[in-house]
Tab-separated table of C-alpha atoms in Angstrom:
chain	number	residue	atom	x	y	z
A	212	UNK	CA	166.859	-50.836	143.240
A	213	UNK	CA	163.702	-48.717	143.187
A	214	UNK	CA	160.419	-50.426	142.360
A	215	UNK	CA	159.260	-49.764	138.821
A	216	UNK	CA	155.712	-49.276	137.694
A	217	UNK	CA	153.113	-50.880	135.454
A	218	UNK	CA	151.120	-48.926	132.899
A	219	UNK	CA	147.872	-50.525	131.720
A	220	UNK	CA	147.410	-49.038	128.277
A	221	UNK	CA	144.429	-49.230	125.956
A	222	UNK	CA	145.747	-49.412	122.396
A	223	UNK	CA	142.363	-48.888	120.770
A	224	UNK	CA	140.639	-51.166	118.262
A	225	UNK	CA	143.555	-51.537	115.863
A	226	UNK	CA	144.222	-48.289	113.998
A	227	UNK	CA	147.392	-46.909	115.562
A	228	UNK	CA	146.400	-43.400	114.506
A	229	UNK	CA	143.781	-43.606	117.287
A	230	UNK	CA	146.436	-43.788	120.001
A	231	UNK	CA	146.428	-40.822	122.360
A	232	UNK	CA	149.476	-38.637	122.944
A	233	UNK	CA	149.526	-39.973	126.485
A	234	UNK	CA	149.719	-43.527	125.140
A	235	UNK	CA	152.634	-42.653	122.864
A	236	UNK	CA	154.445	-41.006	125.780
A	237	UNK	CA	153.975	-44.157	127.871
A	238	UNK	CA	155.283	-46.363	125.079
A	239	UNK	CA	158.419	-44.253	124.775
A	240	UNK	CA	159.105	-44.836	128.493
A	241	UNK	CA	158.558	-48.599	128.341
A	242	UNK	CA	161.334	-50.983	129.337
A	243	UNK	CA	159.091	-54.014	128.867
A	244	UNK	CA	156.117	-54.213	126.520
A	245	UNK	CA	153.485	-56.909	127.043
A	246	UNK	CA	151.308	-57.127	123.934
A	247	UNK	CA	147.840	-58.662	123.786
A	248	UNK	CA	146.841	-60.884	120.866
A	249	UNK	CA	144.738	-58.314	119.013
A	250	UNK	CA	147.193	-55.408	119.265
A	251	UNK	CA	148.950	-54.394	116.042
A	252	UNK	CA	152.575	-55.585	116.475
A	253	UNK	CA	153.704	-52.370	114.770
A	254	UNK	CA	152.972	-50.564	118.023
A	255	UNK	CA	156.369	-51.846	119.209
A	256	UNK	CA	157.989	-49.306	116.870
A	257	UNK	CA	156.734	-46.631	119.269
A	258	UNK	CA	158.599	-48.266	122.159
A	259	UNK	CA	162.176	-48.284	120.838
A	260	UNK	CA	163.922	-49.297	124.058
A	261	UNK	CA	161.442	-51.928	125.217
A	262	UNK	CA	161.780	-55.672	125.356
A	263	UNK	CA	158.644	-56.982	123.616
A	264	UNK	CA	156.767	-59.977	125.028
A	265	UNK	CA	153.662	-61.417	123.358
A	266	UNK	CA	151.085	-62.480	125.932
A	267	UNK	CA	148.177	-63.369	123.704
A	268	UNK	CA	144.715	-63.956	125.138
A	269	UNK	CA	141.878	-64.776	122.769
A	270	UNK	CA	138.595	-66.576	123.329
A	271	UNK	CA	138.496	-70.134	122.017
A	272	UNK	CA	142.253	-70.226	121.376
A	273	UNK	CA	145.287	-71.232	123.359
A	274	UNK	CA	146.116	-68.239	125.545
A	275	UNK	CA	148.762	-67.070	127.968
A	276	UNK	CA	147.414	-67.746	131.489
A	277	UNK	CA	146.294	-64.630	133.338
A	278	UNK	CA	148.211	-65.600	136.468
A	279	UNK	CA	151.432	-65.885	134.450
A	280	UNK	CA	150.908	-62.419	132.940
A	281	UNK	CA	150.361	-60.885	136.362
A	282	UNK	CA	153.449	-62.523	137.839
A	283	UNK	CA	155.470	-61.407	134.820
A	284	UNK	CA	154.413	-57.791	135.339
A	285	UNK	CA	155.199	-58.005	139.041
A	286	UNK	CA	158.649	-59.503	138.473
A	287	UNK	CA	159.782	-56.853	135.994
A	288	UNK	CA	158.314	-53.982	138.020
A	289	UNK	CA	160.011	-55.166	141.212
A	290	UNK	CA	163.276	-55.154	139.256
A	291	UNK	CA	162.790	-51.430	138.679
A	292	UNK	CA	161.448	-51.514	135.132
A	293	UNK	CA	158.582	-49.608	133.550
A	294	UNK	CA	156.196	-52.246	132.254
A	295	UNK	CA	153.559	-51.287	129.713
A	296	UNK	CA	150.763	-53.825	129.472
A	297	UNK	CA	149.146	-53.108	126.103
A	298	UNK	CA	145.538	-54.179	125.745
A	299	UNK	CA	143.324	-53.953	122.700
A	300	UNK	CA	140.540	-51.383	122.865
A	301	UNK	CA	139.945	-49.759	126.251
A	302	UNK	CA	142.021	-51.267	129.051
A	303	UNK	CA	139.254	-50.835	131.631
A	304	UNK	CA	136.494	-52.454	129.566
A	305	UNK	CA	136.379	-56.280	129.638
A	306	UNK	CA	140.172	-56.430	129.845
A	307	UNK	CA	140.604	-57.926	133.332
A	308	UNK	CA	142.276	-54.710	134.417
A	309	UNK	CA	140.562	-54.869	137.815
A	310	UNK	CA	142.299	-58.152	138.634
A	311	UNK	CA	145.662	-56.811	137.523
A	312	UNK	CA	145.330	-53.566	139.472
A	313	UNK	CA	144.487	-55.436	142.673
A	314	UNK	CA	147.333	-57.927	142.176
A	315	UNK	CA	149.964	-55.278	141.491
A	316	UNK	CA	148.895	-52.880	144.225
A	317	UNK	CA	148.996	-55.755	146.727
A	318	UNK	CA	152.676	-56.104	145.778
A	319	UNK	CA	153.284	-52.401	146.359
A	320	UNK	CA	153.595	-51.589	142.665
A	321	UNK	CA	152.327	-48.301	141.276
A	322	UNK	CA	149.773	-48.711	138.477
A	323	UNK	CA	149.080	-46.041	135.872
A	324	UNK	CA	146.037	-46.211	133.592
A	325	UNK	CA	145.980	-44.920	130.019
A	326	UNK	CA	142.641	-45.029	128.264
A	327	UNK	CA	142.062	-46.144	124.684
A	328	UNK	CA	139.144	-46.161	122.273
A	329	UNK	CA	136.941	-49.206	122.697
A	330	UNK	CA	136.020	-51.335	119.679
A	331	UNK	CA	132.369	-50.553	120.372
A	332	UNK	CA	132.963	-46.842	119.855
A	333	UNK	CA	135.030	-47.482	116.731
A	334	UNK	CA	132.283	-49.744	115.379
A	335	UNK	CA	129.675	-47.036	115.871
A	336	UNK	CA	131.901	-44.497	114.132
A	337	UNK	CA	132.342	-46.862	111.185
A	338	UNK	CA	128.580	-47.256	110.964
A	339	UNK	CA	128.103	-43.502	111.101
A	340	UNK	CA	125.660	-43.715	114.007
A	341	UNK	CA	125.252	-42.336	117.498
A	342	UNK	CA	125.097	-44.925	120.267
A	343	UNK	CA	123.029	-42.558	122.400
A	344	UNK	CA	120.682	-40.888	119.905
A	345	UNK	CA	118.094	-39.335	122.177
A	346	UNK	CA	115.209	-40.049	119.801
A	347	UNK	CA	115.909	-43.775	119.844
A	348	UNK	CA	117.367	-44.802	123.217
A	349	UNK	CA	117.996	-43.849	126.834
A	350	UNK	CA	121.705	-44.619	126.776
A	351	UNK	CA	124.169	-47.344	125.901
A	352	UNK	CA	124.983	-50.653	127.610
A	353	UNK	CA	128.334	-52.379	127.133
A	354	UNK	CA	127.961	-56.089	127.851
A	355	UNK	CA	129.927	-59.280	127.314
A	356	UNK	CA	128.265	-62.451	126.100
A	357	UNK	CA	131.126	-64.458	127.602
A	358	UNK	CA	130.610	-64.405	131.356
A	359	UNK	CA	133.414	-65.556	133.675
A	360	UNK	CA	131.139	-68.016	135.484
A	361	UNK	CA	129.665	-69.448	132.303
A	362	UNK	CA	126.360	-67.675	132.838
A	363	UNK	CA	124.673	-65.263	130.484
A	364	UNK	CA	123.539	-61.652	130.812
A	365	UNK	CA	120.022	-60.781	131.899
A	366	UNK	CA	118.833	-60.162	128.353
A	367	UNK	CA	115.313	-59.359	129.507
A	368	UNK	CA	116.510	-56.526	131.749
A	369	UNK	CA	118.868	-55.221	129.070
A	370	UNK	CA	116.093	-55.230	126.470
A	371	UNK	CA	113.739	-53.415	128.840
A	372	UNK	CA	116.295	-50.685	129.536
A	373	UNK	CA	115.855	-49.220	126.050
A	374	UNK	CA	119.565	-48.683	125.560
A	375	UNK	CA	121.744	-49.431	122.576
A	376	UNK	CA	123.425	-52.764	123.311
A	377	UNK	CA	127.095	-53.109	122.439
A	378	UNK	CA	127.933	-56.786	122.862
A	379	UNK	CA	131.523	-58.008	123.090
A	380	UNK	CA	132.808	-61.581	122.728
A	381	UNK	CA	129.513	-62.739	121.274
A	382	UNK	CA	130.344	-64.101	117.835
A	383	UNK	CA	130.775	-67.717	118.923
A	384	UNK	CA	127.243	-67.634	120.319
A	385	UNK	CA	125.614	-65.065	118.059
A	386	UNK	CA	122.665	-67.353	117.387
A	387	UNK	CA	122.063	-67.811	121.109
A	388	UNK	CA	122.414	-64.071	121.748
A	389	UNK	CA	120.003	-63.130	118.969
A	390	UNK	CA	117.479	-65.749	120.061
A	391	UNK	CA	117.643	-64.658	123.705
A	392	UNK	CA	117.141	-61.005	122.811
A	393	UNK	CA	114.421	-62.016	120.367
A	394	UNK	CA	112.335	-63.225	123.280
A	395	UNK	CA	112.089	-59.619	124.509
A	396	UNK	CA	112.589	-57.429	121.429
A	397	UNK	CA	110.828	-57.383	118.031
A	398	UNK	CA	112.540	-59.360	115.273
A	399	UNK	CA	112.656	-56.125	113.251
A	400	UNK	CA	114.895	-54.404	115.830
A	401	UNK	CA	117.937	-52.997	113.978
A	402	UNK	CA	121.181	-54.869	114.584
A	403	UNK	CA	124.705	-54.865	113.188
A	404	UNK	CA	128.073	-56.572	113.389
A	405	UNK	CA	131.408	-54.845	112.851
A	406	UNK	CA	134.486	-57.046	112.582
A	407	UNK	CA	138.045	-55.702	112.934
A	408	UNK	CA	136.702	-52.176	113.519
A	409	UNK	CA	138.985	-49.321	112.374
A	410	UNK	CA	141.488	-51.578	110.605
A	411	UNK	CA	142.078	-52.254	106.895
A	412	UNK	CA	140.364	-55.642	107.449
A	413	UNK	CA	137.140	-54.062	108.718
A	414	UNK	CA	133.815	-55.562	107.624
A	415	UNK	CA	130.342	-54.496	108.675
A	416	UNK	CA	126.874	-55.935	108.379
A	417	UNK	CA	123.616	-54.103	109.024
A	418	UNK	CA	120.582	-56.330	109.513
A	419	UNK	CA	117.750	-56.956	111.975
A	420	UNK	CA	117.729	-58.972	115.148
A	421	UNK	CA	115.730	-61.691	113.446
A	422	UNK	CA	118.160	-62.105	110.539
A	423	UNK	CA	121.475	-61.092	112.093
A	424	UNK	CA	122.831	-64.494	113.095
A	425	UNK	CA	122.041	-66.181	109.781
A	426	UNK	CA	123.389	-63.301	107.699
A	427	UNK	CA	126.574	-63.062	109.775
A	428	UNK	CA	127.233	-66.788	109.476
A	429	UNK	CA	126.517	-66.788	105.740
A	430	UNK	CA	128.910	-63.888	105.182
A	431	UNK	CA	131.641	-65.522	107.283
A	432	UNK	CA	131.806	-62.982	110.082
A	433	UNK	CA	133.798	-64.023	113.135
A	434	UNK	CA	135.911	-62.713	115.988
A	435	UNK	CA	137.046	-60.110	116.794
A	436	UNK	CA	133.748	-58.356	116.269
A	437	UNK	CA	131.195	-56.264	118.095
A	438	UNK	CA	127.433	-56.803	117.920
A	439	UNK	CA	125.171	-53.756	118.174
A	440	UNK	CA	121.430	-53.988	118.812
A	441	UNK	CA	118.802	-51.289	119.282
A	442	UNK	CA	116.674	-48.715	117.512
A	443	UNK	CA	119.622	-46.320	117.183
A	444	UNK	CA	121.330	-48.899	114.961
A	445	UNK	CA	118.612	-48.204	112.427
A	446	UNK	CA	120.513	-45.027	111.556
A	447	UNK	CA	123.631	-46.994	110.599
A	448	UNK	CA	124.916	-46.771	107.057
A	449	UNK	CA	123.795	-49.761	105.039
A	450	UNK	CA	126.647	-51.819	103.647
A	451	UNK	CA	126.821	-55.156	101.803
A	452	UNK	CA	127.661	-57.983	104.192
A	453	UNK	CA	131.007	-58.900	102.648
A	454	UNK	CA	132.205	-55.333	102.149
A	455	UNK	CA	135.511	-54.135	103.488
A	456	UNK	CA	136.169	-50.496	104.215
A	457	UNK	CA	139.587	-49.404	102.959
A	458	UNK	CA	141.397	-47.298	105.531
A	459	UNK	CA	144.828	-45.706	105.372
A	460	UNK	CA	147.471	-47.627	107.195
A	461	UNK	CA	149.371	-45.939	110.021
A	462	UNK	CA	152.006	-43.660	108.560
A	463	UNK	CA	155.372	-43.889	110.245
A	464	UNK	CA	158.245	-41.515	109.883
């Protein structure tokens, strides 16, 4: 039997209308579909011949071990199947894709990459702001507050870079993140949180670095959410903390 392949696919932040045509084509070819925790289960409707396996991974919750997921992909691919590993957001951004690529290629398995829209980009779109507004920043920095080794980012260096900060996996330590950045940035620095970006459950909060953590906790914001900090965030659309943005659900034929 010929060796199959694995497709690492970014499913975007939740709205299935944001899937690319390339992603839909990959789903149609799938024999096995491995779905992350935050992926809309309805995506399986776009993979009609696939066996669907839930391999949830979510911070602070019981998760499918990474080693098990990798061995599962290898086993099905070596049996000649097309395996589509569906990740929320962008597959190559904080999704452990590097580990999976190395593991699979070491086994002689072809890996295809299909990009998706990251939650950080969807959050910025929901806020109606540019992450790289040239009058307010020098660029954008994507950073995780949940380091693999238990450490924390170099907040001083990130603050000094004058970029818009897009912080993933930071809600469980939002107070710590805000306090650490507050040592290097003014308390009045614009900041925001967008939870469940692009989905019907979306909520957004626009505040300042000094008030962000308290306002987010008071309004009940939690994961999955993206934190944005920087002068460019000052151009975000103001919205009451508890507001939800109604969005059309994915229309299926």
